[in-house]
mmCIF file of C-alpha atoms in Angstrom:
data_model
loop_
_atom_site.group_PDB
_atom_site.id
_atom_site.type_symbol
_atom_site.label_atom_id
_atom_site.label_comp_id
_atom_site.label_asym_id
_atom_site.label_seq_id
_atom_site.Cartn_x
_atom_site.Cartn_y
_atom_site.Cartn_z
ATOM 1 C CA MET A 1 -37.571 18.095 -17.617
ATOM 2 C CA LYS A 2 -36.834 14.888 -19.508
ATOM 3 C CA ARG A 3 -33.224 16.020 -20.116
ATOM 4 C CA LEU A 4 -32.794 16.847 -16.442
ATOM 5 C CA CYS A 5 -33.982 13.357 -15.432
ATOM 6 C CA ILE A 6 -31.633 11.698 -17.937
ATOM 7 C CA LEU A 7 -28.725 13.857 -16.719
ATOM 8 C CA GLY A 8 -29.587 12.880 -13.146
ATOM 9 C CA LEU A 9 -29.561 9.178 -14.037
ATOM 10 C CA LEU A 10 -26.193 9.551 -15.741
ATOM 11 C CA LEU A 11 -24.629 11.469 -12.857
ATOM 12 C CA CYS A 12 -26.118 9.399 -10.031
ATOM 13 C CA PRO A 13 -23.753 6.397 -10.408
ATOM 14 C CA PHE A 14 -20.768 8.755 -10.663
ATOM 15 C CA LEU A 15 -21.784 10.676 -7.550
ATOM 16 C CA PHE A 16 -22.531 7.479 -5.644
ATOM 17 C CA SER A 17 -19.169 5.923 -6.522
ATOM 18 C CA THR A 18 -17.376 9.126 -5.520
ATOM 19 C CA VAL A 19 -19.147 9.266 -2.168
ATOM 20 C CA GLN A 20 -18.595 5.577 -1.563
ATOM 21 C CA ALA A 21 -14.879 5.826 -2.389
ATOM 22 C CA LYS A 22 -14.468 8.634 0.141
ATOM 23 C CA GLU A 23 -16.105 6.481 2.798
ATOM 24 C CA ILE A 24 -13.598 3.652 2.322
ATOM 25 C CA GLN A 25 -10.224 5.358 2.238
ATOM 26 C CA ALA A 26 -7.110 5.131 4.352
ATOM 27 C CA GLU A 27 -3.801 6.971 4.392
ATOM 28 C CA ALA A 28 -0.285 6.660 5.702
ATOM 29 C CA GLU A 29 2.277 9.381 6.316
ATOM 30 C CA LEU A 30 5.673 7.980 5.307
ATOM 31 C CA ILE A 31 8.674 8.729 7.491
ATOM 32 C CA ASN A 32 12.367 7.994 6.980
ATOM 33 C CA GLN A 33 14.819 6.420 9.416
ATOM 34 C CA LYS A 34 15.261 9.815 11.140
ATOM 35 C CA GLY A 35 11.502 10.113 11.690
ATOM 36 C CA GLU A 36 11.146 12.891 9.089
ATOM 37 C CA LYS A 37 8.054 13.003 6.878
ATOM 38 C CA ILE A 38 9.015 12.088 3.295
ATOM 39 C CA GLY A 39 5.703 11.278 1.656
ATOM 40 C CA LYS A 40 2.218 9.898 1.781
ATOM 41 C CA ALA A 41 0.232 6.911 0.620
ATOM 42 C CA VAL A 42 -3.515 6.992 0.003
ATOM 43 C CA PHE A 43 -5.494 3.730 -0.065
ATOM 44 C CA VAL A 44 -8.848 3.509 -1.860
ATOM 45 C CA GLU A 45 -11.162 0.503 -1.807
ATOM 46 C CA THR A 46 -12.228 -0.454 -5.354
ATOM 47 C CA ASN A 47 -14.237 -3.318 -6.804
ATOM 48 C CA ALA A 48 -10.946 -5.022 -7.744
ATOM 49 C CA GLY A 49 -8.973 -4.503 -4.516
ATOM 50 C CA VAL A 50 -7.166 -1.593 -2.887
ATOM 51 C CA LEU A 51 -5.599 1.103 -5.044
ATOM 52 C CA ILE A 52 -2.496 2.542 -3.384
ATOM 53 C CA MET A 53 -1.327 5.977 -4.543
ATOM 54 C CA LEU A 54 2.133 6.628 -3.136
ATOM 55 C CA GLU A 55 4.370 9.682 -3.385
ATOM 56 C CA ALA A 56 7.696 10.062 -1.597
ATOM 57 C CA SER A 57 10.980 11.936 -1.854
ATOM 58 C CA GLY A 58 14.403 11.694 -0.261
ATOM 59 C CA LEU A 59 14.898 8.073 -1.280
ATOM 60 C CA PRO A 60 18.003 6.678 -3.000
ATOM 61 C CA PRO A 61 18.099 8.058 -6.575
ATOM 62 C CA LYS A 62 17.644 5.812 -9.617
ATOM 63 C CA SER A 63 16.840 2.812 -7.434
ATOM 64 C CA GLU A 64 14.554 -0.187 -7.588
ATOM 65 C CA MET A 65 13.110 -0.863 -4.135
ATOM 66 C CA ALA A 66 10.683 -3.261 -2.502
ATOM 67 C CA LEU A 67 7.244 -2.066 -1.419
ATOM 68 C CA HIS A 68 5.329 -4.161 1.115
ATOM 69 C CA ILE A 69 2.460 -4.033 3.576
ATOM 70 C CA HIS A 70 3.598 -5.102 7.050
ATOM 71 C CA GLU A 71 1.514 -6.831 9.698
ATOM 72 C CA LEU A 72 1.536 -4.219 12.488
ATOM 73 C CA GLY A 73 0.695 -0.528 12.493
ATOM 74 C CA LYS A 74 3.908 0.682 14.139
ATOM 75 C CA CYS A 75 6.790 2.591 12.561
ATOM 76 C CA ASP A 76 9.484 3.120 15.181
ATOM 77 C CA PRO A 77 12.637 4.533 13.572
ATOM 78 C CA PRO A 78 15.392 3.924 12.775
ATOM 79 C CA ASP A 79 14.873 0.274 11.765
ATOM 80 C CA PHE A 80 11.035 0.002 11.694
ATOM 81 C CA MET A 81 11.236 -3.550 13.043
ATOM 82 C CA SER A 82 8.205 -2.636 15.189
ATOM 83 C CA ALA A 83 6.082 -3.194 12.039
ATOM 84 C CA LYS A 84 6.967 -6.904 12.228
ATOM 85 C CA GLY A 85 6.847 -9.079 9.079
ATOM 86 C CA HIS A 86 4.807 -8.916 5.902
ATOM 87 C CA PHE A 87 1.030 -8.844 6.084
ATOM 88 C CA ASN A 88 0.189 -12.498 5.440
ATOM 89 C CA PRO A 89 -3.352 -13.366 6.572
ATOM 90 C CA PHE A 90 -3.579 -16.359 4.207
ATOM 91 C CA LYS A 91 -0.327 -17.976 5.485
ATOM 92 C CA LYS A 92 1.430 -18.106 2.085
ATOM 93 C CA LYS A 93 5.121 -18.054 1.173
ATOM 94 C CA HIS A 94 6.859 -14.839 0.099
ATOM 95 C CA GLY A 95 7.187 -13.609 -3.431
ATOM 96 C CA LEU A 96 5.078 -12.756 -6.444
ATOM 97 C CA LEU A 97 6.928 -15.505 -8.360
ATOM 98 C CA ASN A 98 6.510 -18.130 -5.652
ATOM 99 C CA PRO A 99 4.532 -21.119 -6.994
ATOM 100 C CA GLU A 100 3.002 -21.609 -3.509
ATOM 101 C CA GLY A 101 1.383 -18.183 -3.607
ATOM 102 C CA TRP A 102 2.502 -14.964 -1.954
ATOM 103 C CA HIS A 103 1.838 -12.728 1.029
ATOM 104 C CA ALA A 104 -1.114 -10.362 0.704
ATOM 105 C CA GLY A 105 1.403 -7.596 1.493
ATOM 106 C CA ASP A 106 3.772 -8.464 -1.376
ATOM 107 C CA MET A 107 3.688 -5.904 -4.185
ATOM 108 C CA PRO A 108 5.734 -4.980 -7.261
ATOM 109 C CA ASN A 109 8.988 -3.083 -6.820
ATOM 110 C CA ILE A 110 8.998 0.689 -7.189
ATOM 111 C CA PHE A 111 11.510 2.902 -8.996
ATOM 112 C CA THR A 112 12.857 6.311 -7.995
ATOM 113 C CA ASP A 113 13.916 9.034 -10.399
ATOM 114 C CA GLU A 114 17.321 10.725 -10.523
ATOM 115 C CA LYS A 115 16.351 12.909 -7.526
ATOM 116 C CA GLY A 116 15.099 10.063 -5.316
ATOM 117 C CA ASN A 117 11.408 10.758 -5.877
ATOM 118 C CA VAL A 118 8.728 8.166 -6.509
ATOM 119 C CA LYS A 119 5.114 8.556 -7.581
ATOM 120 C CA VAL A 120 3.299 5.296 -8.215
ATOM 121 C CA HIS A 121 -0.161 3.713 -8.210
ATOM 122 C CA VAL A 122 -0.390 0.036 -7.261
ATOM 123 C CA LEU A 123 -3.519 -2.120 -7.215
ATOM 124 C CA ASN A 124 -3.340 -4.892 -4.628
ATOM 125 C CA THR A 125 -6.138 -7.400 -5.209
ATOM 126 C CA PHE A 126 -5.394 -9.412 -2.039
ATOM 127 C CA ILE A 127 -6.180 -6.740 0.547
ATOM 128 C CA THR A 128 -9.235 -4.732 1.587
ATOM 129 C CA LEU A 129 -10.171 -1.754 3.734
ATOM 130 C CA LYS A 130 -13.470 -3.351 4.732
ATOM 131 C CA GLY A 131 -13.736 -4.028 8.444
ATOM 132 C CA GLY A 132 -14.076 -7.543 9.791
ATOM 133 C CA LYS A 133 -12.317 -9.179 6.844
ATOM 134 C CA GLU A 134 -9.307 -11.446 7.374
ATOM 135 C CA ASN A 135 -7.294 -9.424 4.847
ATOM 136 C CA SER A 136 -8.337 -5.948 6.056
ATOM 137 C CA LEU A 137 -5.581 -3.373 6.449
ATOM 138 C CA LEU A 138 -7.708 -1.707 9.122
ATOM 139 C CA LYS A 139 -7.548 -4.650 11.523
ATOM 140 C CA GLU A 140 -6.924 -4.443 15.252
ATOM 141 C CA GLY A 141 -3.266 -3.513 15.752
ATOM 142 C CA GLY A 142 -3.213 -1.921 12.308
ATOM 143 C CA THR A 143 -0.829 -2.409 9.399
ATOM 144 C CA SER A 144 1.908 -0.335 7.787
ATOM 145 C CA ILE A 145 3.398 0.308 4.376
ATOM 146 C CA MET A 146 7.145 -0.157 4.012
ATOM 147 C CA ILE A 147 9.824 0.763 1.481
ATOM 148 C CA HIS A 148 13.009 -1.317 1.592
ATOM 149 C CA HIS A 149 16.454 -0.260 0.398
ATOM 150 C CA HIS A 150 16.802 -3.056 -2.165
ATOM 151 C CA LYS A 151 14.511 -4.617 -4.716
ATOM 152 C CA ASP A 152 12.403 -7.642 -3.879
ATOM 153 C CA ASP A 153 13.577 -10.761 -5.736
ATOM 154 C CA TYR A 154 9.923 -11.977 -5.667
ATOM 155 C CA LEU A 155 10.902 -15.430 -4.415
ATOM 156 C CA THR A 156 13.103 -15.640 -1.304
ATOM 157 C CA ASP A 157 11.139 -16.280 1.882
ATOM 158 C CA PRO A 158 10.375 -14.366 4.084
ATOM 159 C CA ALA A 159 11.160 -10.933 2.567
ATOM 160 C CA GLY A 160 12.695 -11.294 -0.903
ATOM 161 C CA ASN A 161 16.197 -10.146 0.112
ATOM 162 C CA ALA A 162 14.807 -6.608 0.150
ATOM 163 C CA GLY A 163 17.286 -5.333 2.718
ATOM 164 C CA THR A 164 16.990 -2.509 5.211
ATOM 165 C CA ARG A 165 13.650 -0.855 5.902
ATOM 166 C CA ILE A 166 14.112 2.796 4.931
ATOM 167 C CA ALA A 167 10.590 4.304 5.002
ATOM 168 C CA CYS A 168 7.429 3.389 6.858
ATOM 169 C CA GLY A 169 3.893 4.659 7.306
ATOM 170 C CA VAL A 170 1.105 3.513 9.622
ATOM 171 C CA ILE A 171 -2.091 2.887 7.638
ATOM 172 C CA ARG A 172 -5.070 4.686 9.181
ATOM 173 C CA LEU A 173 -8.661 5.350 8.179
ATOM 174 C CA ALA A 174 -8.752 8.670 6.322
ATOM 175 C CA ARG A 175 -10.355 11.596 8.117
#
């Protein structure tokens, strides 16, 4: 009986964190400029921010590309301009190297393999999935995740010279 109680105490935090993580998750189906599904992003609230697990294919091979969160949950192909600009609830300048801070939606560049596939995990400490927060991805009007054709230079305002928007996904609460 004593062993069972100890096992229960050891498993309880694990089970609680697993259940809690499932309650605060979002996802986005990524589409290309033709509106074809090319991948998925899963967003998980953690104690340190939002973990983004992204997988996509059909992208330019052996490329470095910008990855951003955009301010509106719309992905109308072919140009995805419906997503508007970067998610920037704190009214900062663009770029991870900008001394004046950066947009909450600015993230490190991603890299594709020789076949145009990408599989990456990114932790963004400036966003949340919690409702009612200024920096919540699940705000009214929604948000989207965007892949650009070129790399982000991490400095140039407003978008880091990242070029054309080539993949987009509307971020929604996971079912």
